[in-house]
Short mmCIF file of C-alpha atoms in Angstrom, two decimals:
data_model
loop_
_atom_site.label_atom_id
_atom_site.label_comp_id
_atom_site.label_asym_id
_atom_site.label_seq_id
_atom_site.Cartn_x
_atom_site.Cartn_y
_atom_site.Cartn_z
CA MET K 23 62.30 23.57 82.34
CA SER K 24 61.08 26.94 83.10
CA SER K 25 57.36 27.99 82.75
CA ASP K 26 58.36 30.21 79.98
CA ASN K 27 60.21 27.87 77.93
CA TYR K 28 57.60 25.33 78.79
CA PHE K 29 54.86 27.91 77.26
CA VAL K 30 56.93 28.54 74.30
CA GLN K 31 57.06 24.84 73.48
CA TRP K 32 53.45 24.15 74.16
CA GLY K 33 52.36 27.07 72.20
CA PHE K 34 54.41 26.06 69.18
CA LYS K 35 52.66 22.47 69.44
CA THR K 36 49.28 23.89 69.69
CA TYR K 37 50.05 26.23 66.74
CA ARG K 38 51.47 23.26 64.79
CA THR K 39 48.42 21.07 65.31
CA SER K 40 45.44 23.62 65.23
CA SER K 41 43.69 26.09 62.78
CA LEU K 42 45.81 28.75 61.83
CA TRP K 43 46.04 31.84 64.23
CA ASN K 44 45.42 35.44 63.08
CA SER K 45 48.57 36.76 62.26
CA SER K 46 48.11 40.06 64.27
CA GLN K 47 46.96 38.22 67.41
CA SER K 48 50.15 36.14 67.40
CA THR K 49 52.18 39.09 66.68
CA ASN K 50 50.81 41.13 69.75
CA SER K 51 50.85 38.31 72.10
CA SER K 52 54.52 37.41 71.26
CA ARG K 53 55.22 41.23 72.05
CA GLN K 54 53.62 41.06 75.45
CA GLU K 55 55.24 37.72 76.22
CA ILE K 56 58.78 39.12 75.45
CA GLY K 57 57.94 42.43 77.37
CA SER K 58 56.93 40.87 80.70
CA ALA K 59 59.91 38.42 80.40
CA GLN K 60 62.26 41.18 80.23
CA GLY K 61 60.60 43.33 82.95
CA THR K 62 60.24 40.61 85.79
CA LEU K 63 63.49 39.07 87.79
CA LEU K 64 64.23 35.34 87.44
CA PRO K 65 62.47 33.63 90.26
CA SER K 66 64.65 32.04 93.20
CA MET K 67 65.38 28.37 92.80
CA SER K 68 62.93 27.39 95.32
CA GLU K 69 59.94 29.41 93.50
CA GLN K 70 61.26 27.69 89.86
CA THR K 71 61.39 24.18 91.45
CA GLN K 72 57.90 24.78 92.87
CA LYS K 73 56.65 26.32 89.48
CA THR K 74 58.08 23.07 87.84
CA GLU K 75 56.35 20.73 90.01
CA ASN K 76 52.98 22.36 89.39
CA ILE K 77 53.46 22.03 85.44
CA PRO K 78 51.50 19.33 84.06
CA SER K 79 53.37 16.51 82.33
CA PHE K 80 53.12 16.63 78.45
CA ASP K 81 53.03 12.57 78.44
CA SER K 82 50.77 12.22 81.14
CA GLU K 83 47.91 15.06 79.68
CA LEU K 84 48.04 13.70 75.82
CA SER K 85 47.55 9.78 75.87
CA LEU K 86 48.38 7.71 72.35
CA GLU K 87 44.51 7.85 71.89
CA ALA K 88 44.35 11.24 72.28
CA LEU K 89 47.24 11.57 69.61
CA ASP K 90 45.50 9.44 67.42
CA ASP K 91 42.15 11.75 67.67
CA ARG K 92 44.09 14.86 66.35
CA PRO K 93 42.98 15.98 63.19
CA PRO K 94 45.19 15.44 60.19
CA VAL K 95 47.86 18.19 59.10
CA SER K 96 46.32 20.48 56.77
CA PRO K 97 48.71 21.20 53.69
CA LEU K 98 47.76 25.15 54.35
CA GLN K 99 49.52 25.00 57.76
CA PRO K 100 52.87 26.45 58.11
CA VAL K 101 56.24 24.65 58.50
CA SER K 102 59.35 25.57 60.29
CA GLU K 103 62.31 26.18 58.05
CA GLU K 104 63.73 22.91 59.43
CA GLU K 105 60.84 21.09 57.77
CA ALA K 106 60.73 22.97 54.58
CA VAL K 107 64.32 22.09 53.61
CA GLN K 108 63.43 18.43 54.30
CA ILE K 109 60.64 18.53 51.66
CA ILE K 110 61.51 16.57 48.29
CA ALA K 111 59.60 17.97 45.46
CA ASP K 112 59.24 15.94 42.15
CA PRO K 113 61.34 17.64 39.15
CA ALA K 114 59.08 19.71 37.05
CA LEU K 115 57.90 18.40 33.32
CA PRO K 116 59.63 20.58 30.61
CA PRO K 117 56.74 23.06 29.59
CA ASP K 118 57.47 22.77 25.87
CA SER K 119 59.56 20.49 24.03
CA TYR K 120 60.23 19.06 20.58
CA THR K 121 61.45 15.63 21.80
CA LEU K 122 60.11 13.21 23.89
CA ARG K 123 63.49 12.35 25.30
CA ASP K 124 63.15 15.19 27.50
CA TYR K 125 60.08 13.51 29.17
CA VAL K 126 61.62 10.16 29.59
CA ASP K 127 63.29 10.96 33.04
CA HIS K 128 59.70 12.09 34.29
CA SER K 129 57.54 9.25 32.77
CA GLU K 130 57.38 5.63 33.94
CA THR K 131 55.31 5.04 30.93
CA LEU K 132 57.85 6.13 28.50
CA GLN K 133 60.91 4.49 30.27
CA LYS K 134 59.15 1.05 30.14
CA LEU K 135 58.33 1.69 26.32
CA VAL K 136 61.76 2.36 25.71
CA LEU K 137 62.84 -1.20 27.18
CA LEU K 138 60.21 -2.88 25.16
CA GLY K 139 62.20 -1.42 22.32
CA VAL K 140 59.76 1.24 20.94
CA ASP K 141 61.38 3.91 19.14
CA LEU K 142 60.22 7.30 20.49
CA SER K 143 62.36 9.58 17.91
CA LYS K 144 59.91 7.97 15.04
CA ILE K 145 56.90 8.57 17.66
CA GLU K 146 57.65 12.07 18.36
CA LYS K 147 57.10 13.17 14.87
CA HIS K 148 53.55 12.59 15.53
CA PRO K 149 52.58 15.42 18.08
CA ASP K 150 49.22 13.55 18.81
CA ALA K 151 51.27 10.50 19.26
CA ALA K 152 53.55 12.41 21.99
CA ASN K 153 50.39 13.74 23.49
CA LEU K 154 48.56 10.21 23.88
CA LEU K 155 51.68 8.56 25.52
CA LEU K 156 52.26 11.31 27.81
CA ARG K 157 48.60 10.87 29.28
CA LEU K 158 48.83 7.28 29.56
CA ASP K 159 49.37 5.01 32.83
CA PHE K 160 51.48 1.98 31.96
CA GLU K 161 49.68 -0.33 34.70
CA LYS K 162 46.02 1.02 33.80
CA ASP K 163 46.18 1.66 29.90
CA ILE K 164 49.26 -0.13 28.40
CA LYS K 165 49.59 -3.51 30.14
CA GLN K 166 46.39 -4.85 29.26
CA ILE K 167 47.11 -4.22 25.44
CA LEU K 168 50.60 -5.65 25.74
CA MET K 169 49.30 -8.74 27.15
CA PHE K 170 46.57 -8.98 24.30
CA LEU K 171 49.26 -8.65 21.86
CA LYS K 172 51.36 -11.30 23.45
CA ASP K 173 48.59 -13.67 23.64
CA LEU K 174 47.57 -12.92 19.80
CA GLY K 175 51.18 -14.24 18.95
CA ILE K 176 53.25 -11.44 18.70
CA GLU K 177 56.65 -12.10 20.40
CA ASP K 178 58.46 -9.91 22.98
CA ASN K 179 61.00 -8.76 20.56
CA GLN K 180 58.50 -7.62 18.16
CA LEU K 181 56.69 -5.53 20.35
CA GLY K 182 58.82 -2.74 20.10
CA THR K 183 58.64 -2.66 16.22
CA TYR K 184 54.76 -3.06 16.18
CA LEU K 185 54.12 -0.29 18.98
CA THR K 186 56.59 2.13 17.14
CA LYS K 187 54.65 1.68 13.82
CA ASN K 188 50.90 1.55 15.56
CA TYR K 189 51.22 3.50 18.85
CA ALA K 190 47.38 4.25 18.34
CA ILE K 191 46.42 0.85 19.46
CA PHE K 192 46.71 2.31 22.87
CA SER K 193 43.62 4.47 22.30
CA GLU K 194 41.49 1.34 21.02
CA ASP K 195 39.02 -0.17 23.41
CA LEU K 196 40.36 -3.70 24.19
CA GLU K 197 36.79 -5.34 23.62
CA ASN K 198 36.99 -3.61 20.22
CA LEU K 199 40.20 -5.34 19.25
CA LYS K 200 38.72 -8.60 20.54
CA THR K 201 35.92 -8.29 18.58
CA ARG K 202 37.87 -7.86 15.36
CA VAL K 203 40.47 -10.83 15.99
CA ALA K 204 36.94 -12.94 16.53
CA TYR K 205 35.59 -11.83 13.31
CA LEU K 206 38.83 -12.78 11.40
CA GLN K 207 38.47 -16.20 13.15
CA SER K 208 35.25 -16.55 12.14
CA LYS K 209 36.37 -16.31 8.25
CA ASN K 210 38.80 -19.21 9.25
CA PHE K 211 41.75 -17.35 9.45
CA SER K 212 44.08 -19.21 11.83
CA LYS K 213 45.98 -17.90 14.84
CA ALA K 214 49.17 -17.83 13.02
CA HIS K 215 47.82 -16.45 10.07
CA ILE K 216 46.17 -13.39 12.33
CA ALA K 217 49.27 -12.85 14.22
CA GLN K 218 51.32 -12.85 10.60
CA MET K 219 48.96 -10.44 9.27
CA VAL K 220 49.06 -8.16 12.23
CA ARG K 221 52.94 -8.06 12.11
CA ASN K 222 53.10 -7.33 8.70
CA ALA K 223 50.17 -4.88 8.51
CA PRO K 224 50.34 -3.06 12.30
CA PHE K 225 47.18 -1.14 11.86
CA LEU K 226 45.23 -3.94 10.59
CA LEU K 227 43.45 -4.25 14.16
CA SER K 228 42.69 -0.45 14.37
CA PHE K 229 39.90 -0.98 11.51
CA SER K 230 36.47 -2.02 12.37
CA VAL K 231 34.74 -5.28 11.46
CA GLU K 232 32.67 -3.57 8.89
CA ARG K 233 35.64 -2.32 7.27
CA LEU K 234 37.47 -5.66 7.28
CA ASP K 235 34.42 -7.33 5.78
CA ASN K 236 33.90 -4.63 2.96
CA ARG K 237 37.69 -5.04 2.10
CA LEU K 238 37.39 -8.96 1.95
CA GLY K 239 34.00 -8.63 -0.24
CA PHE K 240 36.02 -6.32 -2.54
CA PHE K 241 39.00 -8.37 -3.55
CA GLN K 242 36.61 -11.54 -3.87
CA LYS K 243 34.06 -9.88 -6.23
CA GLU K 244 36.85 -7.59 -7.85
CA LEU K 245 39.20 -10.67 -8.72
CA GLU K 246 36.63 -13.28 -8.82
CA LEU K 247 38.53 -15.34 -6.48
CA SER K 248 37.00 -18.16 -4.32
CA VAL K 249 37.09 -17.67 -0.54
CA LYS K 250 39.97 -19.55 0.11
CA LYS K 251 42.03 -17.64 -2.50
CA THR K 252 40.80 -14.42 -1.19
CA ARG K 253 41.95 -15.68 2.33
CA ASP K 254 45.24 -16.67 1.12
CA LEU K 255 45.73 -13.53 -1.01
CA VAL K 256 45.30 -11.29 2.24
CA VAL K 257 47.22 -13.62 4.49
CA ARG K 258 50.34 -13.09 2.22
CA LEU K 259 49.50 -9.22 1.86
CA PRO K 260 47.54 -7.87 4.65
CA ARG K 261 48.21 -4.52 3.51
CA LEU K 262 45.52 -5.00 0.93
CA LEU K 263 42.94 -4.75 3.91
CA THR K 264 44.51 -1.53 5.52
CA GLY K 265 45.79 0.58 2.45
CA SER K 266 43.92 2.47 -0.26
CA LEU K 267 41.99 0.78 -2.78
CA GLU K 268 43.04 3.44 -5.38
CA PRO K 269 46.39 1.61 -6.73
CA VAL K 270 44.42 -1.44 -6.85
CA LYS K 271 41.65 -0.42 -9.04
CA GLU K 272 44.36 1.46 -11.13
CA ASN K 273 46.71 -1.48 -11.56
CA MET K 274 43.71 -3.68 -12.45
CA LYS K 275 42.93 -1.34 -15.42
CA VAL K 276 46.33 -1.11 -16.30
CA TYR K 277 46.71 -4.99 -16.64
CA ARG K 278 43.54 -5.48 -18.70
CA LEU K 279 43.37 -2.21 -20.87
CA GLU K 280 46.98 -0.98 -21.24
CA LEU K 281 48.99 -4.61 -21.07
CA GLY K 282 46.29 -6.67 -22.71
CA PHE K 283 46.25 -9.40 -20.18
CA LYS K 284 42.79 -11.45 -19.85
CA ARG K 285 40.80 -11.61 -16.23
CA ASN K 286 41.87 -15.24 -15.58
CA GLU K 287 45.71 -14.39 -16.31
CA ILE K 288 45.26 -11.50 -13.91
CA GLN K 289 43.86 -13.93 -11.46
CA HIS K 290 46.84 -16.28 -11.73
CA MET K 291 49.51 -13.41 -11.62
CA ILE K 292 48.41 -11.60 -8.46
CA THR K 293 47.61 -15.20 -6.47
CA LYS K 294 51.31 -15.61 -7.20
CA VAL K 295 52.66 -12.07 -6.53
CA PRO K 296 50.20 -10.31 -4.78
CA LYS K 297 52.39 -7.11 -4.66
CA MET K 298 51.40 -6.73 -8.42
CA LEU K 299 48.06 -5.20 -7.21
CA THR K 300 49.88 -2.26 -5.36
CA ALA K 301 53.15 -1.92 -7.47
CA ASN K 302 53.92 1.30 -9.04
CA LYS K 303 51.96 1.94 -12.34
CA ARG K 304 55.15 3.18 -14.15
CA LYS K 305 57.51 0.11 -13.01
CA LEU K 306 54.69 -2.29 -14.09
CA THR K 307 54.34 -0.61 -17.62
CA GLU K 308 58.32 -0.42 -18.45
CA THR K 309 59.06 -3.66 -17.10
CA PHE K 310 56.10 -5.51 -19.58
CA ASP K 311 57.29 -3.09 -22.31
CA TYR K 312 60.90 -4.11 -22.04
CA VAL K 313 60.13 -7.92 -21.39
CA HIS K 314 57.23 -8.11 -24.02
CA ASN K 315 58.66 -5.81 -26.97
CA VAL K 316 62.13 -6.19 -26.57
CA MET K 317 62.81 -9.52 -25.49
CA SER K 318 59.62 -10.88 -27.48
CA ILE K 319 58.22 -12.78 -24.75
CA PRO K 320 54.68 -13.45 -25.27
CA HIS K 321 51.86 -12.87 -22.58
CA HIS K 322 51.15 -16.63 -21.85
CA LEU K 323 54.82 -16.87 -20.58
CA ILE K 324 54.83 -13.87 -18.56
CA VAL K 325 51.57 -15.08 -16.91
CA ARG K 326 53.62 -18.44 -15.91
CA PHE K 327 56.68 -16.44 -14.38
CA PRO K 328 54.86 -13.10 -12.96
CA GLN K 329 57.62 -12.83 -10.63
CA VAL K 330 59.56 -10.64 -13.38
CA PHE K 331 57.33 -7.86 -12.07
CA ASN K 332 58.90 -7.97 -8.79
CA THR K 333 62.21 -7.60 -10.03
CA ARG K 334 64.28 -4.38 -10.62
CA LEU K 335 64.43 -3.80 -14.59
CA PHE K 336 67.85 -3.23 -14.50
CA LYS K 337 68.83 -6.52 -13.42
CA VAL K 338 66.78 -7.92 -16.19
CA LYS K 339 68.21 -5.51 -18.87
CA GLU K 340 71.73 -6.64 -17.74
CA ARG K 341 71.49 -10.31 -18.09
CA HIS K 342 69.12 -10.28 -21.14
CA LEU K 343 71.97 -8.02 -22.80
CA PHE K 344 74.66 -10.24 -21.66
CA LEU K 345 72.68 -13.38 -23.14
CA THR K 346 72.46 -11.49 -26.26
CA TYR K 347 76.00 -10.61 -26.63
CA LEU K 348 76.62 -14.43 -25.97
CA GLY K 349 74.14 -15.55 -28.54
CA ARG K 350 72.45 -17.60 -25.77
CA ALA K 351 68.94 -15.10 -25.38
CA GLN K 352 66.15 -18.12 -26.33
CA TYR K 353 63.18 -17.74 -24.36
CA ASP K 354 61.06 -19.97 -26.45
CA PRO K 355 60.05 -23.02 -24.59
CA VAL K 356 59.80 -25.28 -27.78
CA LYS K 357 63.32 -24.50 -29.22
CA PRO K 358 66.38 -25.69 -27.62
CA ASN K 359 68.49 -23.96 -24.69
CA TYR K 360 65.32 -22.45 -23.35
CA ILE K 361 65.67 -19.99 -20.73
CA SER K 362 62.93 -19.50 -18.44
CA LEU K 363 61.86 -15.79 -17.19
CA ASP K 364 62.02 -17.70 -13.44
CA LYS K 365 65.89 -18.68 -13.87
CA LEU K 366 66.73 -15.30 -15.66
CA VAL K 367 65.51 -13.09 -12.83
CA SER K 368 65.56 -15.48 -9.70
CA VAL K 369 68.92 -16.85 -9.31
CA PRO K 370 72.18 -15.17 -8.09
CA ASP K 371 75.00 -14.17 -10.30
CA GLU K 372 77.09 -17.10 -9.89
CA ILE K 373 74.35 -19.54 -10.71
CA PHE K 374 73.45 -17.31 -13.64
CA CYS K 375 76.62 -17.07 -15.21
CA GLU K 376 77.79 -20.63 -14.55
CA GLU K 377 74.60 -22.57 -15.43
CA ILE K 378 72.52 -20.32 -17.91
CA ALA K 379 75.25 -17.91 -19.79
CA LYS K 380 77.75 -20.62 -19.36
CA ALA K 381 80.64 -17.73 -18.68
CA SER K 382 82.50 -16.63 -15.84
CA VAL K 383 81.21 -14.04 -13.30
CA GLN K 384 84.27 -12.09 -14.05
CA ASP K 385 83.34 -12.05 -18.02
CA PHE K 386 79.94 -10.69 -16.79
CA GLU K 387 81.36 -8.15 -14.76
CA LYS K 388 83.85 -6.94 -17.43
CA PHE K 389 80.82 -6.86 -19.71
CA LEU K 390 78.64 -4.85 -17.41
CA LYS K 391 81.64 -2.06 -17.45
CA THR K 392 80.85 -1.61 -21.18
CA LEU K 393 77.40 -0.74 -20.83
#
């Protein structure tokens, strides 16, 4: 190795491991070195050998300890072209997008949520949800919530559906969630009941203890129910704790003032069919009008079979008209061939035709075509 070549290599290593040189100085020194090299004759073999022997060895001058003591490479230091082409940069995130699908390849969090069964196409309809999920770290922010839900009783195959509906649970403090569960347990809700309520009302745990306590107190007071009946009511329809109270208040007025039911009759019906509290007002009034005024069924029989309010009105009409056509529309329990509202609306067509109408399904279908 010639001294000139050695100087170039040593200078390169020094340049790579020290602070930035002044660009003008490095340019001038390089020009001087090139000029002197061109103006000087190559040394003889003996001179070249002598120079080579006087050159200190790189390995002998720099020990391993010295290499360890060298300062770390600064990100501002220049790199060679060979090193530059070896740098692998992460792909850039899309600057703006209307779908989370564009971010899945860049987000480990989104990838794992998809594997859990979360439907991102539904979540992305809410811009706040997309922004929330993209900021979250799976290990730090999401994993602890998943473990909490599993301990609560949410199965693996139910997590996707639950998180699709209540993605906002990731923004909740874990201790607050545990406090709300502890409150429900203090009200004698079993672990199985709490899990059932959370599955059927995904936003339940997003409400404060004060909100849950006020709701339970409202239904117990407004409906004059016992503690146990109030608990059973919200277990069967936990949306009562999370939804608006306006439909409930409106329906209570409808039952009392428009339909003429007594308070104890309302209590009996809603404990059997809790959905009556949140049912559509128009559907309630139309069903009652047909059953009470057209079929001539009195209040006390409707109270015994409130499932009629949970049935499609056209089904009630079709079966009643067919029985009337056959002369079998008899709904008085004290008379022969009595047909209860329960059997009228709850059994499938085959059983209705065979056991109640005493006719074939084909006859029933032919009759429906005449309507």
